C-alpha positions as protocol buffer text, in pm:
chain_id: "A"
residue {
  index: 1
  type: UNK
  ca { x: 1330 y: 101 z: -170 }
}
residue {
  index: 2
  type: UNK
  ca { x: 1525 y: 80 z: 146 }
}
residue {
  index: 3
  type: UNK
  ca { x: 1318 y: -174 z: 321 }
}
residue {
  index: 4
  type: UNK
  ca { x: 1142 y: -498 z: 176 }
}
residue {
  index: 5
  type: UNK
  ca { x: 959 y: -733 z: 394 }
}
residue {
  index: 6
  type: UNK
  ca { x: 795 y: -1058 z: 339 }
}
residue {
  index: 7
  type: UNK
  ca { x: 533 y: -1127 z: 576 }
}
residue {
  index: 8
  type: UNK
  ca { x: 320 y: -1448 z: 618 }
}
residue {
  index: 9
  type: UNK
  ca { x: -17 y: -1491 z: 455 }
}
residue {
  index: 10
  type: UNK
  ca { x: -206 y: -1505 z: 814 }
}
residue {
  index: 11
  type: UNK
  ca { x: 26 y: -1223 z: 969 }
}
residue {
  index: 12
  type: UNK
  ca { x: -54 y: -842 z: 963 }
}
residue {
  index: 13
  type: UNK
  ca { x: 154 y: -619 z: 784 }
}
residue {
  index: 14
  type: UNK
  ca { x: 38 y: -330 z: 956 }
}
residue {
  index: 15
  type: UNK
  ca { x: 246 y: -426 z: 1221 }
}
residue {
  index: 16
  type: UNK
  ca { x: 580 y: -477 z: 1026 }
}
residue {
  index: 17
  type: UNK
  ca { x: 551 y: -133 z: 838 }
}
residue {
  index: 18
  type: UNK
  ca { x: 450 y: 52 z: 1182 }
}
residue {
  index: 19
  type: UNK
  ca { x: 793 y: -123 z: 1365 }
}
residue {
  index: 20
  type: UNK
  ca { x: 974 y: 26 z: 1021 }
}
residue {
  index: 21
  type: UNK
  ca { x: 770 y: 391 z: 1031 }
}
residue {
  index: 22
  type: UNK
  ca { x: 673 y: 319 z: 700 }
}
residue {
  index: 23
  type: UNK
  ca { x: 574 y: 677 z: 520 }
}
residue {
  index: 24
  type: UNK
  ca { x: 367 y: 434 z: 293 }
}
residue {
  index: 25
  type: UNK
  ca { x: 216 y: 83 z: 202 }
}
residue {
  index: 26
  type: UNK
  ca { x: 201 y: 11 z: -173 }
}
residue {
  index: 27
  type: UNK
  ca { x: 7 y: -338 z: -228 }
}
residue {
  index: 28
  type: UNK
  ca { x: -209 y: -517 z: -480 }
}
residue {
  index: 29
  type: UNK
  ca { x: -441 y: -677 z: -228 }
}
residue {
  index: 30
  type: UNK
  ca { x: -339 y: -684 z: 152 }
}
residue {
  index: 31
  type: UNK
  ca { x: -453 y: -341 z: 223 }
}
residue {
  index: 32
  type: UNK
  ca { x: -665 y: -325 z: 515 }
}
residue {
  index: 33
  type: UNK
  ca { x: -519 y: -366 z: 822 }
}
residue {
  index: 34
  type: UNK
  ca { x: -235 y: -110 z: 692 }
}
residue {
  index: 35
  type: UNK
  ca { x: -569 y: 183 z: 604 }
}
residue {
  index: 36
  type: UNK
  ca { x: -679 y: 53 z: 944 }
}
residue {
  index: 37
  type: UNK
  ca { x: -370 y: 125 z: 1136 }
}
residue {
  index: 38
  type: UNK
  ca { x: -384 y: 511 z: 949 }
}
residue {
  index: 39
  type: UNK
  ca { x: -83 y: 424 z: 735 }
}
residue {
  index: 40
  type: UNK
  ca { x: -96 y: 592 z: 377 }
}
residue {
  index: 41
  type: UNK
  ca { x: -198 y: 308 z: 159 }
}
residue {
  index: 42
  type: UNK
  ca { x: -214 y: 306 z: -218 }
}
residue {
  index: 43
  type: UNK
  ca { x: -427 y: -10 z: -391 }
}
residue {
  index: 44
  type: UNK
  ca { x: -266 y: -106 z: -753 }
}
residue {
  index: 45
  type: UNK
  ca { x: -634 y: -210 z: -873 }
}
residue {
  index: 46
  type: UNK
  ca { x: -659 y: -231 z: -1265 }
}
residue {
  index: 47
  type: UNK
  ca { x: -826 y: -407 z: -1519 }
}
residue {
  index: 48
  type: UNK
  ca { x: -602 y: -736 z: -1463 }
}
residue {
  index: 49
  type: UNK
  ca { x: -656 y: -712 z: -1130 }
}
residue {
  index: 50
  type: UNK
  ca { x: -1026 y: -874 z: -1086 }
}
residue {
  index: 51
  type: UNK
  ca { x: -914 y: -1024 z: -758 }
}
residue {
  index: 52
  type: UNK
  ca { x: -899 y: -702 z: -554 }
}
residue {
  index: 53
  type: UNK
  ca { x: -1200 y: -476 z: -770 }
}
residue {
  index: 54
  type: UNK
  ca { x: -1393 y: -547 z: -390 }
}
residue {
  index: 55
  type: UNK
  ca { x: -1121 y: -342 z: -236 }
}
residue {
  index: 56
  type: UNK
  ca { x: -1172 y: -24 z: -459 }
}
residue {
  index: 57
  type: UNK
  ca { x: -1481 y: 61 z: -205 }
}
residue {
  index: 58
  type: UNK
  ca { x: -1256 y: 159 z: 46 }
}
residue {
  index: 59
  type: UNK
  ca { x: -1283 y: 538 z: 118 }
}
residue {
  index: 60
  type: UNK
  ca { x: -942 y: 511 z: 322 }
}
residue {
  index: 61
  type: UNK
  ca { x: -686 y: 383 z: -2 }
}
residue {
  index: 62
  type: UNK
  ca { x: -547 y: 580 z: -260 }
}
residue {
  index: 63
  type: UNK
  ca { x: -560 y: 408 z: -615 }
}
residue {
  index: 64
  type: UNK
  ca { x: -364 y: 407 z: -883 }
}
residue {
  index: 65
  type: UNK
  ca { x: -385 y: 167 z: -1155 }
}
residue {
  index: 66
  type: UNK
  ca { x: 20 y: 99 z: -1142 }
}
residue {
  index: 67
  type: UNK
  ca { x: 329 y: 166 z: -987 }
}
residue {
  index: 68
  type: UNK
  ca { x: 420 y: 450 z: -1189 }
}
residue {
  index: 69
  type: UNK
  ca { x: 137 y: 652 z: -1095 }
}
residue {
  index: 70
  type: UNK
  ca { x: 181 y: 644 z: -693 }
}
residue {
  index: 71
  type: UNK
  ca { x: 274 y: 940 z: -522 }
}
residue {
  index: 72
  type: UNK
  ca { x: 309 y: 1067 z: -233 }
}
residue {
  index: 73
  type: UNK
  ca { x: 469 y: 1309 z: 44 }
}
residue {
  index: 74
  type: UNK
  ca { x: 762 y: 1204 z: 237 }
}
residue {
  index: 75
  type: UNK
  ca { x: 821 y: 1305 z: 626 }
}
residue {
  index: 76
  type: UNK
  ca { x: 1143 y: 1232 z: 681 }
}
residue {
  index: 77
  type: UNK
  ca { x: 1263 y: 1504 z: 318 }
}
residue {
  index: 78
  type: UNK
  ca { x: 906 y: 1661 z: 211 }
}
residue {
  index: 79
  type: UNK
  ca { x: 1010 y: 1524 z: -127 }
}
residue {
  index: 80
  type: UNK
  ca { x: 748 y: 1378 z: -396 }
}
residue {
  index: 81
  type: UNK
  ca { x: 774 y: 993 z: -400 }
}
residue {
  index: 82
  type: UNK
  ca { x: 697 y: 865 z: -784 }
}
């Protein structure tokens, strides 16, 4: 990763990955404000993760049920993110 930010639980991170360009948003539950704000957002939604299962309704998020299988297409290199 090149950038890492912490944001508070009442702040938007939209904001904070839009001020960075971010390509992409990869989260376990604070994902809409970041679909919202047409940033490419992928949901890590799994069985363990009963908490966000409301979230997987969402037409705008990508899902994957870990890390490992999120991918996506750079714009600053055209290069496959795994």
């Amino acid at each position: 990763f090149q950038d890492m930010i912490f944001v508070k639980p009442n702040e938007s991170k939209a904001k904070f990955l839009r001020n960075l360009d971010a390509d992409i948003h990869i989260d376990d539950y604070d994902v809409e404000d970041s679909v919202m704000a047409g940033i490419t957002t992928w949901l890590i939604t799994n069985e363990e993760t009963k908490y966000n299962h409301y979230l997987r309704n969402n037409l705008g998020l990508n899902q994957a049920d870990s890390l490992q299988n999120v991918k996506g297409v750079s714009r600053k290199d055209d290069k496959w993110l795994v």
